[in-house]
XYZ file of C-alpha atoms in Angstrom:
648
model
C -70.647 15.723 -96.848
C -67.962 15.816 -93.726
C -69.256 13.585 -91.466
C -67.026 15.492 -88.555
C -69.037 18.737 -87.548
C -67.033 19.089 -84.718
C -62.929 18.751 -84.492
C -60.956 16.850 -81.322
C -61.246 19.668 -79.135
C -64.428 19.187 -78.252
C -64.534 15.745 -77.917
C -61.887 16.523 -75.610
C -63.269 18.987 -73.431
C -66.015 17.187 -73.624
C -65.301 13.834 -72.550
C -62.794 16.041 -69.574
C -65.986 17.811 -68.325
C -67.676 14.215 -67.820
C -64.192 13.066 -65.450
C -65.036 12.400 -61.102
C -62.174 13.532 -59.636
C -58.554 14.507 -60.254
C -57.248 11.645 -60.156
C -58.739 11.115 -63.761
C -57.142 11.711 -66.289
C -57.295 11.103 -69.928
C -55.184 8.400 -71.749
C -56.697 9.413 -75.209
C -58.889 10.308 -77.464
C -60.435 8.804 -81.269
C -63.079 9.533 -83.611
C -66.137 7.968 -85.464
C -68.325 8.379 -87.383
C -70.919 5.444 -87.327
C -73.566 5.146 -85.586
C -75.017 1.560 -83.487
C -76.852 0.899 -87.628
C -73.440 2.106 -89.131
C -75.201 4.826 -90.755
C -72.922 8.294 -90.273
C -73.360 9.810 -86.732
C -70.297 12.113 -85.865
C -68.971 10.946 -82.763
C -65.567 9.477 -80.395
C -64.594 6.926 -78.108
C -62.370 8.021 -75.223
C -59.912 5.912 -72.942
C -59.251 7.740 -69.228
C -57.474 5.784 -66.194
C -60.942 4.095 -64.936
C -63.217 3.942 -67.713
C -64.323 4.244 -71.291
C -66.472 6.910 -72.305
C -68.434 7.329 -76.098
C -69.278 10.527 -76.749
C -72.261 12.478 -78.953
C -72.838 14.955 -80.900
C -76.262 15.143 -78.633
C -78.586 19.104 -79.622
C -75.408 20.378 -81.676
C -73.456 20.110 -78.523
C -70.473 17.224 -77.770
C -71.873 14.734 -75.060
C -71.449 12.624 -73.400
C -74.225 9.088 -73.552
C -72.179 5.655 -71.887
C -69.074 5.213 -70.491
C -67.920 1.125 -69.186
C -65.658 0.646 -66.237
C -62.149 -0.678 -66.592
C -61.898 -4.651 -65.793
C -58.308 -6.497 -64.794
C -60.177 -9.268 -66.768
C -60.803 -6.792 -69.995
C -60.026 -7.585 -73.990
C -60.071 -4.462 -76.371
C -60.525 -6.246 -79.603
C -60.055 -4.149 -82.697
C -60.799 -5.084 -85.965
C -62.124 -4.860 -89.755
C -64.741 -5.771 -92.600
C -66.208 -4.386 -95.508
C -64.301 -1.526 -94.993
C -65.569 -0.479 -91.598
C -63.358 -0.757 -88.377
C -64.446 -2.500 -85.138
C -63.435 -1.250 -81.348
C -65.254 -4.079 -78.858
C -64.732 -3.983 -75.453
C -65.158 -7.470 -73.977
C -65.008 -8.464 -69.962
C -64.487 -12.259 -69.256
C -65.772 -12.765 -72.922
C -68.706 -10.764 -73.333
C -69.564 -7.229 -75.007
C -70.122 -4.738 -73.090
C -69.637 -1.898 -76.000
C -69.111 -1.747 -79.933
C -67.685 1.189 -81.982
C -67.861 0.887 -85.591
C -66.149 3.686 -87.724
C -64.558 4.332 -91.546
C -60.884 3.020 -91.529
C -59.609 5.782 -92.702
C -59.914 6.272 -88.987
C -58.406 3.440 -87.323
C -54.872 4.664 -87.123
C -56.244 6.889 -83.754
C -58.337 3.914 -82.788
C -55.620 1.825 -82.790
C -53.453 4.282 -80.518
C -56.146 3.365 -78.395
C -56.152 -0.370 -78.379
C -52.182 0.640 -77.603
C -53.296 2.578 -75.083
C -55.124 -0.140 -73.167
C -52.418 -2.133 -73.886
C -49.949 -0.860 -71.978
C -52.244 0.952 -68.683
C -52.354 -3.387 -68.020
C -48.611 -3.824 -68.512
C -48.172 -1.014 -66.841
C -45.483 0.786 -69.351
C -45.444 3.618 -70.210
C -43.595 3.103 -73.931
C -45.920 4.616 -77.014
C -46.705 2.012 -79.674
C -45.886 3.434 -83.203
C -48.067 4.513 -86.365
C -46.898 4.008 -89.541
C -46.383 7.127 -92.529
C -49.254 6.824 -94.916
C -46.668 7.918 -97.657
C -43.643 5.920 -97.006
C -45.306 3.646 -93.924
C -41.692 4.668 -91.840
C -42.878 4.581 -88.255
C -43.753 7.226 -86.650
C -44.035 7.986 -83.239
C -47.021 9.623 -82.836
C -50.836 9.865 -84.251
C -50.096 11.401 -87.006
C -50.142 9.741 -90.789
C -47.743 11.760 -92.295
C -44.071 11.719 -90.757
C -41.861 14.515 -91.697
C -39.919 14.001 -94.242
C -43.782 13.319 -96.455
C -45.359 15.997 -94.493
C -42.548 18.344 -95.661
C -42.036 16.929 -99.686
C -46.533 18.226 -100.178
C -45.945 21.623 -98.124
C -42.387 23.053 -99.670
C -42.982 25.026 -102.435
C -40.326 24.079 -104.612
C -37.376 25.587 -104.957
C -35.329 27.394 -108.001
C -31.825 25.285 -106.124
C -33.225 22.115 -107.239
C -32.577 22.619 -110.416
C -28.989 22.041 -109.296
C -29.965 18.347 -108.716
C -29.867 17.679 -112.739
C -25.870 18.888 -112.534
C -25.586 15.021 -111.482
C -26.962 14.004 -115.445
C -24.650 17.118 -116.820
C -21.874 16.284 -115.584
C -20.705 13.776 -118.322
C -21.234 16.658 -121.076
C -19.427 19.263 -119.702
C -16.500 19.237 -122.193
C -19.323 19.950 -124.354
C -21.531 22.181 -121.786
C -18.324 23.826 -121.450
C -17.692 24.228 -125.451
C -21.070 25.910 -126.071
C -20.248 28.323 -122.713
C -17.288 29.290 -124.627
C -19.237 29.523 -127.626
C -22.700 31.930 -125.636
C -19.658 34.130 -125.012
C -17.931 34.634 -128.440
C -20.939 35.512 -129.988
C -22.195 38.069 -127.505
C -18.537 39.918 -128.277
C -19.803 39.819 -131.780
C -23.060 41.406 -131.191
C -21.274 43.927 -129.392
C -19.302 44.857 -132.127
C -21.428 47.017 -134.297
C -22.866 49.453 -132.061
C -19.436 50.051 -131.056
C -18.704 50.690 -135.005
C -21.327 53.162 -135.148
C -19.425 55.876 -133.219
C -16.413 56.356 -136.201
C -19.268 56.092 -138.650
C -21.017 58.621 -136.882
C -18.688 61.212 -135.219
C -15.345 60.547 -138.587
C -17.389 60.894 -141.761
C -21.019 61.009 -141.442
C -21.341 64.463 -139.458
C -18.427 65.987 -141.277
C -20.470 64.948 -144.356
C -22.406 67.537 -143.328
C -20.557 70.155 -142.194
C -19.221 69.993 -145.805
C -16.605 67.627 -145.980
C -15.209 64.969 -148.456
C -16.202 61.150 -147.705
C -13.891 59.429 -146.981
C -15.879 56.218 -149.280
C -12.602 54.146 -148.534
C -12.993 54.142 -145.441
C -17.005 53.669 -144.412
C -16.189 50.097 -146.906
C -14.169 49.323 -143.982
C -16.520 50.087 -141.742
C -19.074 48.782 -143.459
C -17.023 45.285 -144.979
C -17.072 45.283 -140.039
C -20.812 46.011 -139.688
C -20.962 42.697 -141.747
C -18.335 41.148 -141.000
C -19.664 41.313 -137.151
C -22.802 39.834 -137.832
C -22.176 37.186 -140.527
C -19.137 36.441 -137.085
C -22.641 36.185 -134.850
C -24.169 33.930 -136.580
C -22.071 31.751 -137.551
C -21.105 30.990 -133.464
C -25.016 31.930 -132.226
C -25.673 28.439 -134.888
C -23.055 26.146 -133.258
C -23.541 27.562 -130.077
C -27.816 26.532 -130.302
C -26.587 23.371 -132.001
C -24.327 22.079 -129.760
C -26.583 23.226 -126.519
C -29.621 21.622 -127.999
C -27.932 18.298 -128.768
C -26.809 18.729 -125.098
C -30.200 18.493 -123.329
C -31.579 16.431 -125.738
C -29.388 14.036 -123.792
C -29.632 15.217 -120.282
C -33.286 15.288 -120.721
C -33.264 11.093 -121.807
C -30.600 10.553 -118.859
C -33.612 12.002 -116.713
C -36.524 10.234 -118.135
C -34.388 6.950 -118.694
C -33.705 7.063 -114.826
C -36.117 8.028 -113.743
C -38.178 5.192 -115.165
C -35.517 2.994 -114.181
C -36.391 3.469 -110.266
C -39.906 3.607 -110.629
C -39.573 -0.272 -111.893
C -37.456 -0.667 -108.745
C -40.888 0.956 -105.648
C -42.948 -1.988 -104.569
C -46.223 -1.904 -105.007
C -46.786 -0.195 -102.005
C -45.479 2.723 -103.939
C -47.532 2.975 -106.642
C -50.692 1.937 -104.738
C -50.645 5.504 -103.446
C -50.542 7.296 -106.295
C -52.230 7.465 -109.334
C -51.381 6.406 -112.847
C -51.990 9.599 -114.918
C -49.924 11.941 -112.420
C -46.815 9.564 -112.835
C -46.620 9.514 -116.333
C -47.307 13.071 -116.579
C -44.421 13.325 -114.033
C -42.386 10.953 -116.793
C -43.488 12.747 -119.995
C -44.828 16.014 -119.630
C -41.974 17.063 -116.879
C -39.200 15.891 -118.112
C -40.534 17.481 -121.775
C -41.108 21.226 -119.773
C -37.335 21.124 -118.138
C -35.614 19.253 -121.651
C -37.175 22.728 -122.886
C -35.981 24.810 -120.320
C -32.765 23.084 -120.492
C -32.005 23.553 -124.845
C -33.556 27.113 -125.168
C -34.615 29.239 -122.004
C -31.268 28.199 -120.170
C -29.542 29.564 -123.728
C -31.318 32.843 -123.474
C -30.887 33.725 -120.323
C -26.870 33.042 -119.624
C -26.360 34.648 -123.656
C -28.320 37.570 -121.612
C -26.568 37.564 -119.084
C -23.157 37.529 -120.795
C -24.821 40.860 -122.682
C -26.038 42.992 -119.986
C -22.564 42.655 -117.829
C -20.443 42.977 -121.623
C -22.758 46.345 -122.727
C -22.898 47.427 -118.582
C -18.480 46.720 -119.202
C -18.380 48.882 -122.891
C -21.046 51.936 -121.371
C -18.552 52.834 -119.225
C -15.427 52.707 -121.035
C -17.564 55.545 -123.280
C -19.356 57.589 -120.524
C -19.645 56.974 -116.704
C -22.507 58.493 -116.080
C -24.909 58.206 -119.090
C -23.527 54.505 -117.714
C -25.005 54.946 -114.178
C -28.181 56.705 -115.348
C -28.731 53.869 -117.761
C -28.574 51.243 -114.469
C -31.363 52.843 -112.475
C -34.049 50.042 -113.703
C -31.890 48.000 -111.685
C -33.621 47.730 -108.495
C -36.932 47.942 -109.372
C -36.835 44.975 -111.817
C -34.829 43.668 -109.240
C -37.070 43.823 -107.046
C -40.241 42.372 -108.899
C -38.908 39.173 -110.093
C -37.782 38.579 -105.989
C -41.578 39.492 -105.010
C -43.242 37.409 -108.430
C -40.727 34.898 -107.848
C -42.270 32.812 -105.249
C -45.894 34.104 -106.103
C -44.973 32.291 -109.542
C -43.329 29.239 -107.821
C -45.903 27.592 -105.675
C -48.745 28.272 -108.855
C -46.800 26.620 -111.165
C -46.501 23.362 -108.888
C -50.373 23.906 -107.516
C -50.377 24.107 -111.539
C -49.240 20.753 -112.109
C -50.335 18.896 -109.422
C -54.073 20.095 -110.728
C -52.976 19.015 -114.088
C -52.565 15.494 -113.457
C -55.789 15.315 -111.670
C -56.939 15.866 -116.166
C -54.062 12.898 -116.722
C -56.109 10.875 -114.185
C -59.485 10.940 -115.167
C -58.034 9.736 -119.212
C -55.279 7.438 -117.636
C -58.845 5.585 -115.356
C -61.345 6.448 -118.576
C -58.911 5.300 -121.630
C -58.006 2.008 -120.452
C -61.340 1.190 -118.303
C -64.016 2.235 -121.373
C -65.267 -1.499 -122.074
C -66.735 -1.180 -118.361
C -67.687 3.334 -118.996
C -69.286 1.794 -122.133
C -71.231 -1.515 -120.388
C -72.580 0.609 -118.107
C -73.551 3.475 -119.825
C -71.495 6.106 -118.037
C -70.052 8.818 -120.172
C -72.136 11.223 -119.326
C -70.130 10.918 -115.576
C -66.824 9.947 -116.809
C -67.535 12.942 -118.751
C -68.607 15.425 -116.162
C -65.260 14.157 -113.830
C -63.069 15.561 -116.876
C -65.210 18.700 -117.084
C -64.124 19.547 -113.901
C -60.892 18.777 -113.281
C -60.189 20.676 -116.839
C -62.588 23.796 -114.897
C -60.307 23.158 -112.213
C -56.868 23.339 -113.607
C -58.578 26.486 -115.704
C -59.089 28.540 -112.309
C -55.859 27.639 -111.530
C -53.782 28.686 -114.107
C -56.228 32.132 -114.747
C -54.795 32.752 -111.070
C -50.812 32.180 -112.310
C -51.922 34.580 -115.064
C -53.233 37.254 -113.467
C -49.738 37.533 -111.348
C -47.173 36.992 -114.481
C -50.165 39.456 -116.449
C -48.644 42.493 -114.671
C -45.330 42.062 -114.165
C -44.073 41.849 -117.063
C -46.067 45.024 -118.868
C -44.184 46.274 -115.190
C -41.294 45.431 -116.182
C -41.323 46.541 -120.057
C -42.925 49.635 -118.414
C -40.164 50.086 -116.166
C -37.061 49.231 -119.488
C -39.166 51.996 -121.780
C -38.945 54.756 -118.078
C -35.531 53.782 -118.204
C -34.487 54.596 -122.100
C -36.309 57.997 -121.848
C -33.963 58.924 -119.206
C -30.984 57.538 -120.356
C -31.954 60.488 -124.219
C -32.711 63.614 -121.535
C -29.412 62.969 -119.896
C -27.704 61.976 -122.691
C -29.071 65.346 -124.683
C -28.425 67.112 -121.946
C -24.917 66.476 -122.490
C -24.456 66.219 -126.121
C -25.608 70.174 -125.498
C -23.169 70.765 -122.975
C -20.148 69.036 -125.328
C -19.587 66.418 -122.709
C -20.332 63.674 -125.453
C -20.826 63.658 -129.533
C -23.608 62.836 -131.600
C -21.613 59.231 -132.082
C -20.806 58.467 -128.303
C -24.680 59.059 -128.343
C -26.239 57.232 -130.715
C -23.538 53.984 -130.120
C -24.851 53.957 -126.458
C -28.904 54.471 -127.313
C -27.810 51.142 -129.174
C -26.659 49.984 -126.417
C -29.079 50.671 -123.718
C -31.312 49.124 -127.045
C -29.919 46.311 -126.313
C -29.022 45.941 -122.829
C -32.831 46.590 -121.738
C -34.263 44.405 -124.727
C -32.458 41.523 -122.320
C -33.309 42.434 -119.521
C -37.023 42.798 -120.192
C -36.558 39.206 -121.441
C -34.385 37.915 -118.628
C -37.654 39.110 -116.518
C -39.616 37.229 -118.304
C -37.642 33.351 -118.010
C -38.527 33.613 -113.999
C -42.027 31.985 -115.317
C -40.012 29.328 -117.095
C -37.506 29.035 -114.359
C -39.938 28.064 -112.071
C -41.933 25.742 -114.184
C -38.592 23.718 -114.804
C -38.329 23.685 -110.780
C -41.537 22.423 -109.659
C -40.714 20.143 -112.373
C -37.993 18.980 -111.349
C -39.110 19.085 -107.817
C -42.001 16.235 -109.076
C -39.210 14.864 -110.694
C -36.764 14.154 -107.970
C -39.887 13.168 -105.026
C -39.285 9.329 -107.265
C -36.100 9.347 -107.853
C -35.419 10.225 -103.873
C -37.679 7.382 -102.542
C -36.533 4.585 -101.786
C -38.018 1.055 -101.565
C -40.009 -0.507 -98.810
C -38.456 -3.602 -100.826
C -34.807 -3.339 -100.555
C -32.267 -5.513 -101.945
C -29.819 -6.949 -99.161
C -26.739 -6.103 -98.700
C -25.274 -9.150 -99.080
C -28.096 -12.170 -100.049
C -27.975 -15.412 -100.575
C -28.184 -18.067 -103.418
C -30.353 -20.168 -104.696
C -28.582 -22.840 -105.915
C -30.856 -25.619 -106.115
C -34.871 -24.484 -104.529
C -37.086 -27.731 -103.263
C -39.860 -25.937 -103.097
C -40.481 -25.204 -98.931
C -42.635 -22.630 -98.116
C -42.412 -22.042 -94.333
C -44.275 -18.583 -92.774
C -43.741 -17.845 -89.406
C -46.677 -15.579 -87.208
C -46.193 -13.319 -90.200
C -47.951 -9.842 -89.681
C -48.873 -7.122 -92.304
C -50.683 -4.143 -92.575
C -51.528 -1.753 -95.447
C -50.500 1.521 -93.662
C -51.723 1.249 -90.844
C -54.436 -0.835 -91.490
C -53.732 -5.232 -90.571
C -54.534 -7.328 -92.632
C -52.415 -11.127 -91.658
C -52.169 -11.730 -87.584
C -50.091 -13.909 -86.999
C -50.280 -16.734 -89.822
C -48.133 -19.922 -89.538
C -47.801 -22.393 -92.195
C -45.487 -25.260 -93.220
C -46.011 -25.826 -97.203
C -44.196 -29.403 -98.378
C -42.721 -29.211 -101.395
C -45.371 -30.453 -104.501
C -48.066 -30.193 -101.943
C -51.819 -27.946 -103.184
C -53.132 -25.984 -100.066
C -56.873 -24.151 -100.363
C -57.065 -20.684 -98.427
C -60.396 -19.526 -98.557
C -62.235 -16.728 -97.175
C -64.509 -13.389 -97.543
C -63.110 -10.393 -99.812
C -60.950 -7.976 -97.923
C -59.316 -11.453 -95.473
C -55.694 -11.219 -96.850
C -56.034 -14.538 -99.331
C -54.607 -12.298 -102.727
C -52.298 -10.553 -99.978
C -51.137 -13.792 -99.524
C -49.875 -14.388 -103.190
C -48.677 -10.553 -103.190
C -46.521 -12.150 -100.255
C -45.056 -15.187 -101.181
C -43.673 -13.301 -104.372
C -42.481 -10.193 -102.248
C -44.425 -7.817 -103.807
C -44.805 -6.633 -100.496
C -42.508 -7.007 -97.315
C -44.176 -8.215 -93.760
C -44.096 -6.561 -90.888
C -43.890 -9.584 -88.681
C -42.546 -12.552 -88.616
C -40.615 -14.160 -91.987
C -41.200 -16.267 -94.578
C -39.075 -18.550 -96.095
C -38.173 -20.710 -99.090
C -36.180 -24.432 -97.841
C -35.482 -22.304 -94.408
C -33.947 -18.932 -96.244
C -35.881 -16.072 -94.719
C -36.348 -14.160 -99.295
C -35.167 -11.028 -97.067
C -32.003 -12.424 -97.996
C -32.284 -13.195 -101.900
C -31.635 -10.887 -104.502
C -34.899 -9.771 -105.821
C -35.271 -11.093 -109.249
C -33.272 -13.681 -108.759
C -36.063 -15.524 -106.103
C -38.891 -14.146 -108.722
C -37.059 -15.972 -111.179
C -38.092 -19.211 -109.743
C -41.791 -17.829 -109.333
C -45.097 -18.202 -112.025
C -47.918 -16.687 -110.731
C -51.034 -16.907 -111.926
C -52.763 -13.172 -111.891
C -56.607 -12.602 -111.204
C -57.014 -10.094 -114.174
C -56.293 -10.053 -117.185
C -53.678 -7.792 -118.808
C -53.236 -7.512 -122.084
C -49.968 -5.069 -123.014
C -50.127 -2.971 -126.399
C -48.518 -4.630 -129.290
C -48.133 -8.951 -130.823
C -47.540 -11.636 -128.758
C -43.665 -11.620 -130.753
C -43.844 -8.484 -129.381
C -44.566 -8.642 -126.079
C -43.642 -11.620 -125.550
C -39.830 -12.541 -123.652
C -40.084 -16.235 -125.374
C -40.584 -14.460 -128.584
C -37.680 -11.931 -127.898
C -35.776 -14.737 -127.002
C -36.555 -17.364 -129.930
C -36.228 -14.214 -132.206
C -31.310 -14.387 -131.361
C -30.650 -16.981 -133.486
C -31.397 -19.633 -135.487
C -29.874 -22.497 -132.824
C -31.392 -21.286 -130.266
C -35.431 -20.823 -131.971
C -34.818 -24.541 -133.087
C -33.695 -26.030 -130.204
C -36.833 -23.829 -128.063
C -38.560 -25.449 -130.618
C -38.692 -28.758 -129.785
C -40.463 -30.532 -127.135
C -39.942 -29.573 -123.461
C -38.848 -32.779 -121.614
C -40.837 -34.210 -118.836
C -39.736 -34.324 -115.506
C -40.051 -38.518 -115.475
C -38.062 -37.962 -119.125
C -34.668 -36.163 -117.848
C -34.960 -36.854 -114.434
C -35.177 -33.555 -113.016
C -37.088 -32.996 -110.111
C -39.557 -30.363 -109.709
C -40.817 -28.673 -106.658
C -44.164 -26.979 -107.353
C -47.154 -25.796 -104.707
C -49.821 -23.817 -105.912
C -52.000 -21.733 -104.227
C -55.575 -21.805 -104.532
C -57.686 -18.731 -103.498
C -61.519 -18.914 -103.587
C -64.237 -15.849 -101.721
C -68.148 -16.726 -102.324
C -69.219 -17.961 -105.657
C -66.253 -16.570 -107.488
C -62.925 -18.124 -108.009
C -59.772 -17.147 -108.330
C -56.888 -18.850 -108.688
C -53.227 -17.479 -108.496
C -50.330 -20.170 -108.987
C -46.667 -20.044 -107.420
C -43.998 -22.288 -108.988
C -40.689 -22.986 -107.692
C -38.935 -25.537 -109.789
C -34.911 -26.338 -109.714
C -34.781 -27.508 -112.844
C -31.592 -28.212 -114.837
C -29.551 -25.856 -116.785
C -30.050 -28.279 -120.042
C -33.406 -29.433 -119.657
């Protein structure tokens, strides 16, 4: 159910209709969706140069229902708790008005608070919001930056496939070999039709007219046809083998590079993506690109060469008949141009919808115990059926376009062949060409139109591959918002002093931590207690640098953690997560310690000895433990930093 039956324009008109004079202007307006009892109720709050206005729906129309005058001693405070945002207007510490809303509307309300702050300070600068996708600063109240909005709306371009060259460059010598083999194989397949001309005109037709048949010459022509067929087969096999190996390696490199790049992203990136969608991109999309490179692109290159070389042979035999042969080409080219854009958008949308199916699987299979514990098999089955039905409907629309396009191309090629037969018979009747020339022409034209029909069918495969490539490069183009420093500082020895200086953090536009300062000495244990959503786990995530602070700084032994290499910094941290996660396999297969023990017997024996304590080896160990609890549940996260010598 949509809690906003009217748009922002209606609220704005209602607010302006309530103005007291021409000197009153609207500074900002934000929609709200909860009433005083926290029930869904569409409304809005507006800030003018004189007052705050509360708007509600009255008899289906936007109306101002209350107002509060502005005051120099007033304060607008924004807070959130339990998924509900609250804007309070206080004068001299006394509450004058309150508006509540879901957190999805908080960015627009934040702009109202910023507008009030600028009005009091006499400033005109605009406070920025943040993109909900990439978290970059925005100068307006929009939720998406231009790049993310363009990525969401722009259909994939076929030119995206050219970006795969960075993965093909290491294999360019084998690609050149494959192209040479393709050229030679195509030339070999053009030989048999050419040999049919003298075979018909010099041997078979004279033999029908009573002349003797030269069996030696017939044997030579048959040997030539057989040799051309065997040579074409051999070259075709070599071409397919070489290019298939190259395409497999390109696909493997693409998968590895994408996965490695994905591992370097921050947690905020994974928080905005569905697991099934990422799995589909790395798995299904890369496999689709691999099939396109190994099969369809190879066939397309062969078709282009075949059409080009066949056209040259046709013009060398008879240019008038060759021109008649090319008549369907403009119509077929126009059809490809029209259908290509529709297919491109359709396949890109089909890929996104398919991710909905994989998302359901990624949710249900890992959580199957919860599904069964609450007897939700029917509900999850319904979710899967709905996602699958949506996928079916989208693919039906794509297939409707494709089912009309492919037979139309076939019909045009058949009409072209009929025209060539008609024109060729007329030329034979006028003694302008021989029967052998017409026979060779028909053989060439059959191959020409067959390749043309096959080449038109590659449109769907190309657009599918382009859609997949776009989704892959969406991952590769995304830069982590926890970047590595350009010149990282080293951590030769860690004492364990942790300082938080005026730390602030927000998820998108939602402020979670505000101006928090702590000074934790080495070995000191502290406790953090608060309600759910107050930021306890977020603070641990910031300590581990899973996210970077929005404001302030976190320092380890006086060094800002953003100046340290991420891997070097996390090497000094031990973390006990709130939720256990089991990787598939045995302990020996999944434990890094067990992996190191398998490297050699010396290391294995060394690790088998009891580890010395700090008192026995004289090592200084600094440990900081963070304990967080809420209500009757106790959740622990242990982060430790140690400075033990390497031989401990």
